[in-house]
Coordinates of C-alpha atoms in Angstrom, one line a residue:
M1 CA -23.4 4.2 -20.2
E2 CA -21.8 0.4 -19.9
P3 CA -21.3 -2.0 -23.2
G4 CA -24.9 -3.3 -23.8
D5 CA -27.4 -0.8 -23.1
A6 CA -30.0 0.3 -24.8
G7 CA -29.6 4.0 -26.0
P8 CA -29.4 5.9 -28.6
S9 CA -25.6 5.6 -29.3
S10 CA -26.6 1.9 -29.6
R11 CA -28.8 2.1 -32.2
N12 CA -27.1 4.3 -33.9
I13 CA -24.2 1.8 -34.4
T14 CA -26.8 -0.9 -35.2
A15 CA -28.0 1.1 -38.0
R16 CA -24.8 1.7 -39.3
H17 CA -24.3 -2.1 -38.6
H18 CA -27.2 -2.7 -41.2
A19 CA -26.4 0.5 -43.5
S20 CA -23.5 -1.1 -43.9
I21 CA -24.6 -5.2 -45.3
V22 CA -26.7 -3.1 -47.7
S23 CA -23.9 -0.7 -49.1
L24 CA -21.5 -4.3 -48.9
Q25 CA -24.2 -6.6 -51.3
E26 CA -24.5 -4.1 -53.7
N27 CA -20.7 -3.1 -54.0
N28 CA -20.2 -6.7 -54.8
A29 CA -22.7 -7.7 -56.9
D30 CA -19.7 -8.5 -59.0
G31 CA -18.7 -12.1 -56.3
S32 CA -15.4 -10.9 -55.8
G33 CA -15.1 -10.1 -52.3
K34 CA -13.8 -7.5 -51.5
P35 CA -14.1 -5.4 -48.8
S36 CA -16.1 -1.2 -49.4
V37 CA -15.7 1.4 -47.6
S38 CA -19.0 0.5 -45.8
A39 CA -17.6 -2.9 -44.7
K40 CA -14.9 -0.9 -43.1
D41 CA -16.8 1.4 -41.4
E42 CA -18.8 -1.5 -40.0
S43 CA -15.8 -3.6 -38.7
A44 CA -14.4 0.0 -36.9
C45 CA -18.4 0.4 -35.4
S46 CA -17.9 -3.2 -34.1
A47 CA -14.8 -2.3 -32.7
D48 CA -15.5 1.3 -30.9
R49 CA -17.7 -1.2 -28.9
Q50 CA -15.4 -3.7 -27.7
Q51 CA -14.2 -1.6 -24.7
P52 CA -11.4 -2.2 -22.3
T53 CA -13.2 -3.9 -18.4
E54 CA -9.8 -5.4 -17.0
L55 CA -6.7 -4.4 -15.7
Q56 CA -2.9 -5.3 -18.1
R57 CA -0.8 -7.0 -16.5
K58 CA 1.9 -5.5 -16.3
L59 CA 3.8 -5.4 -13.3
K60 CA 7.3 -6.6 -13.0
G61 CA 8.7 -8.5 -9.5
R62 CA 11.3 -5.8 -9.6
Q63 CA 9.3 -3.1 -9.4
M64 CA 6.7 -4.7 -6.8
G65 CA 10.0 -5.2 -4.9
M66 CA 10.4 -1.1 -4.4
I67 CA 6.8 -0.7 -3.7
A68 CA 6.4 -2.6 -1.0
I69 CA 9.4 -0.3 0.4
G70 CA 8.4 2.2 -1.0
G71 CA 5.0 2.0 0.9
T72 CA 7.0 2.1 4.2
I73 CA 10.0 3.9 4.1
G74 CA 8.7 7.2 4.2
T75 CA 8.3 10.2 7.7
G76 CA 8.1 7.9 10.1
L77 CA 10.8 6.8 9.8
F78 CA 13.0 9.9 8.8
I79 CA 11.1 12.4 10.7
G80 CA 8.9 10.4 13.4
S81 CA 11.4 8.1 14.6
G82 CA 12.7 9.9 16.5
T83 CA 8.9 10.2 19.2
T84 CA 10.6 6.5 20.0
L85 CA 13.0 6.9 20.9
S86 CA 12.5 9.3 23.4
E87 CA 9.7 7.9 24.9
A88 CA 11.5 4.4 25.0
G89 CA 14.9 4.4 25.0
P90 CA 17.6 3.1 22.2
A91 CA 16.6 -0.5 23.7
G92 CA 13.0 0.3 24.9
S93 CA 12.8 1.4 21.0
L94 CA 14.8 -0.8 19.0
V95 CA 12.1 -3.7 21.1
A96 CA 9.4 -1.9 20.1
F97 CA 9.7 -1.9 16.3
V98 CA 11.3 -6.2 15.9
V99 CA 7.7 -6.2 17.4
M100 CA 5.9 -4.1 15.2
G101 CA 8.1 -5.5 12.2
S102 CA 7.0 -8.7 13.6
M103 CA 3.6 -8.7 13.6
V104 CA 3.3 -6.8 10.0
Y105 CA 6.3 -10.1 8.7
F106 CA 2.5 -12.3 9.2
V107 CA 0.4 -9.6 8.4
C108 CA 2.3 -10.5 4.8
T109 CA 2.1 -13.7 4.5
S110 CA -1.3 -13.6 5.3
L111 CA -2.0 -11.5 2.5
G112 CA 0.4 -12.7 0.7
E113 CA -0.5 -16.9 0.7
M114 CA -3.8 -15.6 -0.3
S115 CA -3.1 -13.0 -3.0
T116 CA -1.0 -16.0 -5.1
F117 CA -3.8 -17.9 -4.8
M118 CA -6.4 -16.0 -5.5
P119 CA -4.3 -12.7 -7.6
T120 CA -7.3 -9.7 -7.4
S121 CA -6.0 -5.3 -6.7
D122 CA -8.5 -4.8 -3.5
P123 CA -7.4 -7.6 -1.1
F124 CA -9.3 -6.5 1.2
N125 CA -13.0 -6.3 0.2
H126 CA -12.6 -9.3 -1.8
F127 CA -11.3 -11.4 0.7
G128 CA -14.0 -10.4 3.3
T129 CA -16.6 -10.4 0.8
R130 CA -15.0 -14.1 -0.4
F131 CA -14.2 -16.1 3.2
L132 CA -16.0 -14.3 6.0
D133 CA -19.4 -11.8 4.6
P134 CA -20.0 -9.7 1.6
A135 CA -21.0 -7.1 4.5
L136 CA -17.1 -7.5 5.6
G137 CA -15.9 -7.1 2.6
F138 CA -18.2 -4.1 1.5
A139 CA -16.1 -2.2 4.8
L140 CA -13.6 -2.9 4.3
G141 CA -13.0 -2.2 0.8
W142 CA -14.8 1.1 1.2
T143 CA -12.5 1.7 4.7
Y144 CA -9.2 2.0 2.8
W145 CA -10.0 3.8 -0.5
Y146 CA -10.7 6.7 2.2
S147 CA -7.6 6.2 4.4
W148 CA -5.9 6.6 1.6
M149 CA -7.6 8.8 -0.1
L150 CA -6.9 10.8 2.9
T151 CA -3.9 10.2 3.0
V152 CA -2.9 11.7 -0.2
G153 CA -4.6 14.5 0.9
S154 CA -2.7 15.2 3.6
E155 CA 0.8 14.2 1.5
L156 CA 0.0 17.3 -0.5
V157 CA -0.4 18.9 3.2
A158 CA 2.8 17.7 3.2
C159 CA 4.6 18.8 0.1
G160 CA 3.7 22.3 0.9
M161 CA 5.6 22.5 4.1
V162 CA 8.4 21.0 3.0
V163 CA 9.0 23.0 0.1
Q164 CA 8.6 25.8 2.3
Y165 CA 11.8 25.1 4.2
W166 CA 13.5 26.7 1.0
L167 CA 10.7 29.3 0.2
P168 CA 9.7 30.1 2.6
H169 CA 8.4 33.9 0.8
V170 CA 5.7 31.2 -1.7
T171 CA 2.5 29.9 -1.1
G172 CA 2.5 26.2 -0.2
V173 CA -0.5 25.7 -1.7
I174 CA 1.5 26.4 -5.2
W175 CA 3.2 23.1 -4.8
S176 CA 1.0 20.6 -3.8
L177 CA -1.5 21.5 -6.5
I178 CA 1.4 20.3 -8.6
T179 CA 1.8 17.4 -7.0
V180 CA -1.6 16.7 -7.1
A181 CA -1.1 17.1 -11.4
V182 CA 2.5 14.7 -11.5
I183 CA 1.0 11.7 -9.1
F184 CA -1.8 11.7 -11.6
V185 CA 0.4 12.3 -14.6
F186 CA 2.0 8.6 -12.9
N187 CA -1.2 7.0 -12.7
A188 CA -2.8 8.0 -15.5
I189 CA 0.0 6.4 -18.5
S190 CA -0.2 3.1 -17.7
V191 CA 0.3 0.6 -14.7
R192 CA 4.1 0.2 -16.6
G193 CA 4.1 4.2 -15.6
Y194 CA 3.1 4.4 -11.8
G195 CA 5.2 0.8 -11.3
E196 CA 8.9 2.9 -13.2
A197 CA 8.0 6.1 -11.7
E198 CA 7.7 4.0 -7.7
F199 CA 10.2 2.3 -8.5
W200 CA 12.8 5.2 -8.6
M201 CA 11.6 6.8 -5.8
S202 CA 11.4 3.7 -3.3
A203 CA 15.7 3.0 -4.6
L204 CA 16.4 7.0 -4.3
K205 CA 15.1 6.2 0.1
V206 CA 16.8 3.3 0.1
L207 CA 20.4 4.7 -0.4
T208 CA 19.8 7.5 1.8
V209 CA 19.2 4.5 4.3
I210 CA 22.3 2.1 3.4
V211 CA 23.9 5.8 2.8
F212 CA 23.1 6.5 6.8
F213 CA 23.8 3.6 7.9
V214 CA 28.0 3.5 6.9
V215 CA 27.6 7.0 8.3
G216 CA 26.6 6.2 11.4
I217 CA 28.7 3.8 11.6
L218 CA 31.2 6.2 10.8
T219 CA 30.1 8.0 13.8
V220 CA 29.7 6.3 17.2
T221 CA 33.2 4.8 16.2
G222 CA 34.5 8.2 15.3
V223 CA 35.7 8.2 11.9
A224 CA 33.8 10.7 11.2
G225 CA 32.5 13.7 13.0
G226 CA 36.0 13.2 15.5
D227 CA 34.2 12.8 18.9
Y228 CA 34.2 8.9 19.8
I229 CA 30.5 8.2 20.8
G230 CA 30.6 4.0 21.4
G231 CA 28.3 3.3 23.9
R232 CA 28.1 6.0 25.9
N233 CA 24.4 7.1 25.4
W234 CA 23.0 3.5 25.9
H235 CA 24.4 4.3 29.8
I236 CA 22.6 8.2 30.3
E237 CA 19.2 9.1 31.8
G238 CA 16.4 7.2 29.7
A239 CA 18.3 4.5 28.6
P240 CA 18.0 1.7 27.5
F241 CA 14.6 1.8 28.9
R242 CA 13.1 4.5 29.5
D243 CA 9.9 4.3 31.9
H244 CA 10.3 0.4 30.7
I245 CA 6.7 -1.7 29.7
V246 CA 5.0 1.4 29.2
G247 CA 7.8 3.7 26.9
V248 CA 7.7 0.0 24.5
L249 CA 4.4 -0.2 24.3
K250 CA 4.1 3.7 22.7
A251 CA 6.8 3.3 20.6
C252 CA 5.1 0.4 19.8
I253 CA 2.1 2.2 18.2
V254 CA 4.3 5.1 16.8
A255 CA 5.9 2.2 14.9
A256 CA 2.8 0.3 14.0
F257 CA 1.7 3.5 12.2
S258 CA 4.9 3.9 10.6
F259 CA 5.2 0.2 8.5
Q260 CA 1.4 1.3 7.5
G261 CA 1.9 0.8 2.8
T262 CA 3.7 -2.7 3.6
E263 CA 0.1 -4.4 2.1
I264 CA 0.0 -2.1 -1.0
V265 CA 1.7 -5.2 -2.5
G266 CA -1.3 -6.8 -2.4
I267 CA -2.8 -4.9 -4.8
T268 CA 0.0 -4.6 -7.4
V269 CA -0.5 -8.2 -7.4
G270 CA -4.1 -7.4 -9.6
E271 CA -2.0 -6.1 -12.6
C272 CA 1.5 -8.8 -12.2
E273 CA 2.9 -10.2 -14.8
N274 CA 3.2 -13.3 -13.1
P275 CA 2.1 -13.9 -9.6
R276 CA 3.5 -17.7 -8.9
R277 CA 6.7 -17.2 -9.6
D278 CA 6.7 -12.8 -8.4
V279 CA 4.0 -12.4 -5.2
P280 CA 6.3 -15.4 -3.0
R281 CA 9.8 -14.2 -3.6
V282 CA 9.1 -10.1 -2.6
I283 CA 6.8 -11.7 0.1
R284 CA 9.9 -13.5 1.1
S285 CA 12.3 -10.8 1.0
V286 CA 10.1 -7.9 1.8
F287 CA 10.1 -8.1 5.1
W288 CA 14.1 -8.5 5.8
R289 CA 14.5 -5.6 3.4
I290 CA 11.8 -3.7 6.0
L291 CA 13.1 -4.9 9.1
L292 CA 17.5 -4.6 7.9
F293 CA 16.3 -0.3 6.8
Y294 CA 13.6 0.4 10.3
V295 CA 15.9 -2.4 13.1
S296 CA 19.6 -1.1 11.2
S297 CA 18.1 3.2 11.1
I298 CA 16.9 3.4 14.5
L299 CA 19.8 1.0 15.7
I300 CA 22.3 3.7 14.6
I301 CA 19.6 6.7 15.5
G302 CA 19.9 5.2 19.9
L303 CA 23.7 5.6 19.1
V304 CA 24.6 8.6 18.3
I305 CA 22.0 11.0 19.5
P306 CA 21.5 10.6 23.4
N307 CA 17.3 10.1 24.1
T308 CA 17.0 13.3 26.9
D309 CA 17.9 15.5 22.9
K310 CA 15.1 17.9 23.3
N311 CA 14.5 18.2 19.1
L312 CA 13.6 13.8 19.6
A313 CA 10.2 15.0 21.0
N314 CA 8.9 17.5 18.5
A315 CA 10.2 15.6 15.8
G316 CA 7.0 14.9 13.5
G317 CA 5.7 16.7 10.5
A318 CA 7.4 17.3 7.4
S319 CA 8.4 20.2 8.1
D320 CA 10.2 19.0 11.4
V321 CA 13.4 18.3 8.5
A322 CA 15.5 20.0 10.6
I323 CA 14.9 17.9 14.2
S324 CA 15.1 14.9 12.2
P325 CA 16.9 12.2 13.6
F326 CA 18.9 11.2 10.0
T327 CA 19.6 14.7 9.7
M328 CA 21.8 14.6 13.3
V329 CA 23.2 12.3 12.4
F330 CA 23.8 13.4 9.2
E331 CA 24.9 16.9 11.1
K332 CA 27.7 14.7 14.1
A333 CA 29.4 13.3 11.0
G334 CA 29.9 16.9 10.5
A335 CA 27.7 17.1 7.1
R336 CA 26.5 20.9 7.7
W337 CA 24.6 20.9 4.5
A338 CA 22.6 17.5 6.2
A339 CA 18.9 19.3 6.4
N340 CA 19.5 20.1 2.5
L341 CA 19.5 16.7 1.3
M342 CA 17.3 14.7 4.0
N343 CA 14.5 17.6 3.2
A344 CA 15.3 16.9 -0.8
I345 CA 14.9 12.8 0.4
V346 CA 11.6 13.9 2.8
L347 CA 10.0 15.6 -1.1
V348 CA 10.7 12.3 -2.6
T349 CA 9.0 10.3 -0.4
V350 CA 5.9 13.1 0.4
L351 CA 5.2 11.9 -3.9
S352 CA 6.0 8.4 -3.6
A353 CA 3.1 8.2 -0.5
G354 CA 1.7 10.0 -2.4
N355 CA 2.4 7.8 -5.8
S356 CA 1.2 5.2 -4.0
G357 CA -2.0 6.4 -2.3
L358 CA -3.7 6.7 -5.9
Y359 CA -3.0 3.8 -7.4
A360 CA -4.8 1.9 -4.2
C361 CA -7.0 4.0 -4.7
T362 CA -8.2 3.2 -8.1
R363 CA -7.8 -0.7 -7.9
V364 CA -9.6 -0.8 -4.7
M365 CA -12.2 2.0 -6.3
W366 CA -12.3 -0.7 -9.3
V367 CA -12.7 -4.2 -7.4
L368 CA -15.4 -1.9 -5.7
A369 CA -17.4 -0.6 -9.0
K370 CA -16.6 -4.4 -10.3
E371 CA -18.8 -6.1 -7.7
G372 CA -21.7 -3.4 -7.6
K373 CA -20.6 -2.1 -4.3
A374 CA -20.0 1.1 -5.9
P375 CA -21.5 3.2 -8.8
R376 CA -20.8 1.3 -12.3
L377 CA -19.4 4.7 -13.8
F378 CA -16.2 3.5 -11.9
R379 CA -15.7 0.0 -14.3
R380 CA -14.7 1.9 -16.9
V381 CA -10.5 1.6 -17.7
T382 CA -8.4 3.6 -20.6
R383 CA -6.6 1.3 -22.9
K384 CA -3.8 1.0 -21.0
G385 CA -6.0 -0.6 -18.5
V386 CA -6.3 2.5 -16.0
P387 CA -9.2 3.7 -14.4
I388 CA -9.1 6.7 -15.4
W389 CA -13.5 7.6 -13.7
C390 CA -11.4 5.5 -10.3
L391 CA -8.7 7.7 -11.0
L392 CA -10.1 11.8 -11.5
F393 CA -12.2 11.0 -8.6
T394 CA -10.0 9.6 -6.4
A395 CA -7.8 13.2 -6.9
F396 CA -10.6 15.2 -6.8
C397 CA -11.5 13.9 -3.4
S398 CA -7.8 13.9 -2.6
T399 CA -7.6 17.8 -3.6
V400 CA -11.2 18.7 -1.5
V401 CA -9.5 16.7 1.5
F402 CA -6.2 19.1 1.0
C403 CA -8.3 22.4 1.1
V404 CA -10.4 21.6 4.0
S405 CA -6.8 20.9 5.7
L406 CA -5.9 24.5 5.1
A407 CA -8.8 25.1 7.7
G408 CA -8.4 25.4 11.6
N409 CA -4.9 25.6 12.9
Q410 CA -3.6 22.8 11.4
R411 CA -6.1 21.3 13.8
V412 CA -8.4 19.4 11.0
Y413 CA -4.8 18.0 9.2
V414 CA -4.4 15.9 12.3
F415 CA -8.4 14.7 12.6
L416 CA -7.6 13.3 8.8
I417 CA -4.5 12.1 9.8
N418 CA -6.0 9.9 13.4
L419 CA -8.4 8.6 10.6
S420 CA -6.8 7.7 8.7
G421 CA -4.2 6.2 10.6
L422 CA -7.3 3.6 12.7
S423 CA -8.8 3.4 9.3
G424 CA -5.4 1.6 8.0
I425 CA -5.4 -0.8 11.3
I426 CA -8.5 -2.0 11.0
C427 CA -7.4 -3.1 7.1
W428 CA -4.3 -5.4 8.7
L429 CA -7.2 -6.6 11.5
G430 CA -9.6 -7.9 8.5
I431 CA -6.7 -9.3 6.2
S432 CA -6.1 -11.7 9.8
L433 CA -8.9 -13.0 10.1
C434 CA -9.4 -13.4 6.1
H435 CA -6.3 -15.4 6.6
W436 CA -8.3 -18.0 9.9
R437 CA -10.8 -18.6 7.4
F438 CA -9.1 -19.2 3.9
R439 CA -6.8 -21.3 5.4
R440 CA -9.8 -23.4 7.6
A441 CA -12.2 -23.5 4.8
Y442 CA -8.4 -24.5 2.1
V443 CA -8.6 -28.1 4.9
A444 CA -11.9 -28.0 6.0
Q445 CA -13.0 -29.4 1.2
G446 CA -9.9 -31.6 2.0
H447 CA -7.4 -29.9 -0.1
D448 CA -4.2 -30.3 1.3
P449 CA -1.7 -26.8 2.2
N450 CA 0.9 -28.2 1.0
H451 CA 0.1 -28.0 -2.7
L452 CA -1.4 -24.4 -2.0
P453 CA 1.8 -22.1 -4.6
Y454 CA 3.4 -20.4 -1.0
R455 CA 2.3 -21.3 2.4
A456 CA 2.5 -19.1 4.8
A457 CA 4.7 -19.4 8.0
F458 CA 3.7 -20.6 11.2
F459 CA -0.1 -20.3 10.8
P460 CA -2.1 -21.1 12.8
L461 CA 0.2 -18.9 15.0
G462 CA 0.9 -16.1 12.2
P463 CA -2.8 -14.7 11.7
V464 CA -3.5 -14.6 15.7
Y465 CA -0.7 -13.1 16.8
A466 CA -0.8 -10.0 14.2
F467 CA -4.1 -10.6 14.9
S468 CA -4.2 -9.8 18.9
L469 CA -1.0 -6.7 18.5
L470 CA -3.0 -4.9 15.8
A471 CA -6.2 -5.4 18.7
V472 CA -3.5 -4.3 21.4
I473 CA -2.7 -1.2 18.8
M474 CA -6.6 -0.3 17.8
V475 CA -7.8 -0.1 21.5
G476 CA -5.0 2.0 23.2
Q477 CA -3.6 4.1 20.7
G478 CA -5.2 6.6 22.3
Y479 CA -4.9 5.7 25.7
S480 CA -3.4 10.0 25.5
T481 CA -7.3 11.2 25.2
I482 CA -7.8 9.3 28.2
W483 CA -5.2 9.5 30.7
P484 CA -4.9 11.6 33.3
T485 CA -7.2 13.5 32.1
F486 CA -10.6 13.4 28.9
D487 CA -9.8 14.7 26.0
A488 CA -13.2 15.0 23.9
S489 CA -12.5 16.4 21.2
G490 CA -9.2 14.0 21.4
F491 CA -11.3 11.0 21.5
V492 CA -13.4 11.8 19.1
S493 CA -10.6 12.4 16.5
T494 CA -8.4 8.5 17.1
Y495 CA -11.1 6.7 17.2
L496 CA -14.1 7.6 15.4
A497 CA -12.5 5.6 12.6
I498 CA -14.3 2.7 13.9
P499 CA -18.3 4.0 14.2
L500 CA -17.0 4.3 10.4
F501 CA -16.0 1.2 9.5
L502 CA -19.7 0.0 12.4
L503 CA -21.4 2.4 10.4
F504 CA -20.4 0.5 5.7
W505 CA -20.7 -2.8 7.7
L506 CA -24.3 -2.7 9.5
T507 CA -25.5 -0.8 6.6
W508 CA -24.3 -2.9 3.3
K509 CA -25.7 -6.1 5.8
Y510 CA -29.3 -4.2 6.4
V511 CA -29.9 -3.1 2.8
K512 CA -29.0 -6.5 1.2
K513 CA -29.7 -9.2 4.1
T514 CA -26.3 -10.6 3.9
E515 CA -24.9 -13.3 5.8
W516 CA -21.6 -15.0 7.2
V517 CA -20.3 -17.4 4.6
S518 CA -20.2 -21.0 6.1
L519 CA -16.7 -22.9 5.1
V520 CA -18.0 -25.4 2.7
D521 CA -19.1 -23.2 0.6
I522 CA -16.1 -20.5 0.4
D523 CA -15.5 -20.2 -3.1
L524 CA -12.7 -21.2 -3.7
D525 CA -12.4 -22.4 -7.6
T526 CA -13.8 -18.7 -9.3
G527 CA -10.4 -16.6 -10.3
S528 CA -8.2 -19.1 -8.6
I529 CA -4.7 -18.8 -9.9
I530 CA -5.0 -22.5 -10.8
E531 CA -8.5 -21.4 -12.9
M532 CA -6.3 -18.8 -14.4
E533 CA -3.8 -21.0 -16.0
R534 CA -6.1 -22.9 -17.1
N535 CA -7.1 -20.7 -18.6
G536 CA -4.6 -19.4 -20.3
D537 CA -5.2 -15.9 -18.9
I538 CA -0.6 -16.2 -16.8
K539 CA 2.4 -17.0 -17.5
V540 CA 3.3 -20.6 -15.6
F541 CA 5.8 -20.2 -12.9
S542 CA 9.3 -22.0 -13.9
S543 CA 11.0 -24.3 -10.9
D544 CA 14.7 -23.8 -12.5
E545 CA 14.7 -20.4 -13.2
D546 CA 16.4 -19.4 -9.8
T547 CA 18.9 -22.4 -10.0
K548 CA 19.5 -21.1 -13.0
Q549 CA 21.2 -16.9 -12.2
S550 CA 23.9 -16.6 -9.7
R551 CA 24.5 -16.1 -6.2
W552 CA 26.0 -12.3 -7.4
K553 CA 22.1 -11.7 -9.1
K554 CA 20.3 -13.3 -6.3
C555 CA 22.1 -10.9 -4.3
L556 CA 20.9 -7.6 -6.7
R557 CA 17.6 -9.1 -7.2
F558 CA 16.8 -9.2 -2.9
I559 CA 17.7 -5.1 -3.0
G560 CA 14.8 -4.7 -6.1
C561 CA 17.0 -3.7 -8.0
K562 CA 17.9 -6.5 -10.8
K563 CA 15.5 -7.3 -13.9
R564 CA 13.3 -10.4 -13.4
V565 CA 13.8 -12.2 -16.7
A566 CA 10.1 -13.4 -17.7

């Protein structure tokens, strides 16, 4: 029952309140004014009525930076990157990741500009509602929620597969259930508990990529493995470009899905200690970190492994760690323990993805409930600021998805993966469109974009470029279900997210009779960082802080390993 609702519990509190006042008057007739036991009871009752209702801004800037990286460095890089090499060749896969990386950059800057100006834990629903149409915000919010809820469920399946690499005779269900319990505890402790766990898991993944890059260079030059490779694999059949533009387009689709998760940094803004200071820092550097890690990894893989290797096309799931590109490069360097190492890293990756997904779902659902788009029960938070009922409900749904995924010889698993992936693309489209409307409304209402706390570069080219590429990916990602032969079940599995999104949108629009918000009517004040700073809700940015740091401290901060001084 929500605070302020009439009911038995509120009547009991009121009765105790009056009883304590009478007792206070009787026991303090001497005028001493000393509090009686009943007066203390009154204070306790008053405290009981003051339930926490808001999230807590306890996330550090260093945690936000690593969370942004951790959301993208996953099985898409460690295992699935070989698919791009087999389909597009070494140069084609490199071009694909550069193109998709640039698209991710503009999505991140669009999200960063809006989130810095108006910090919220659900940018999809909140910005869609405020800058477009409340029905679109509703659809984007729930689409993003079920996208990550399905992802958490699929990661539970992947966890069982990974552990079975070492313990093939033990059912993977046990390890999957242990995984959901672990990530639930991380999220239930506090936002700091989640942030610290994610920081160290992400740091391990970053370290793995750095070591891989060094080992790869030693392997290419012949220092490790004893075979000088150089640029030999760029001059064989299918290199440097395989199938020309068609191969690059295929690789672009794979690369786009590999980058999903970058936007989670926009959700952490709602619990960031200082959005004006930390969000621009993270947004400015996270793209370069991601691009550096991804592009360098793809370059090394293309140099060391020939695109004709049959294992590249077969490695796509968590159970294929023995033939992942990373494992193959380490083995070429003479590391016979490479498969065990990469299996451990993939296990951490699965935990990280599940941890971030559960966090994102709970915050998005909490904001939906606050805006009346989800049941009131989900507004409740613990004393540590954790939306506990959202967490319980999401964990339950993901566990159900995991159980369903065990059926159908993994056909259901593949179906849910496709549904989740396209839903993420739709939400990215929504961010680009929201940014377009936000900046136009900001100017239309007489504001100067130069006064924004963080200003995205290359507007309006950035959101238009990102929106266009995402639209092509959304339409073209299921080409194999149409050509050369039509696959009805595959087509439905690939594109089901689109009619589901339309169903959310049109249903809410019909029920609530919502309308498109005009530029001059968009509210740019309520909940803005300017209002928060004016009310003393968050700290004010100090422009002198960066100049007081030495270069080596800035370098450590760039890779996310240096604590920021509050």
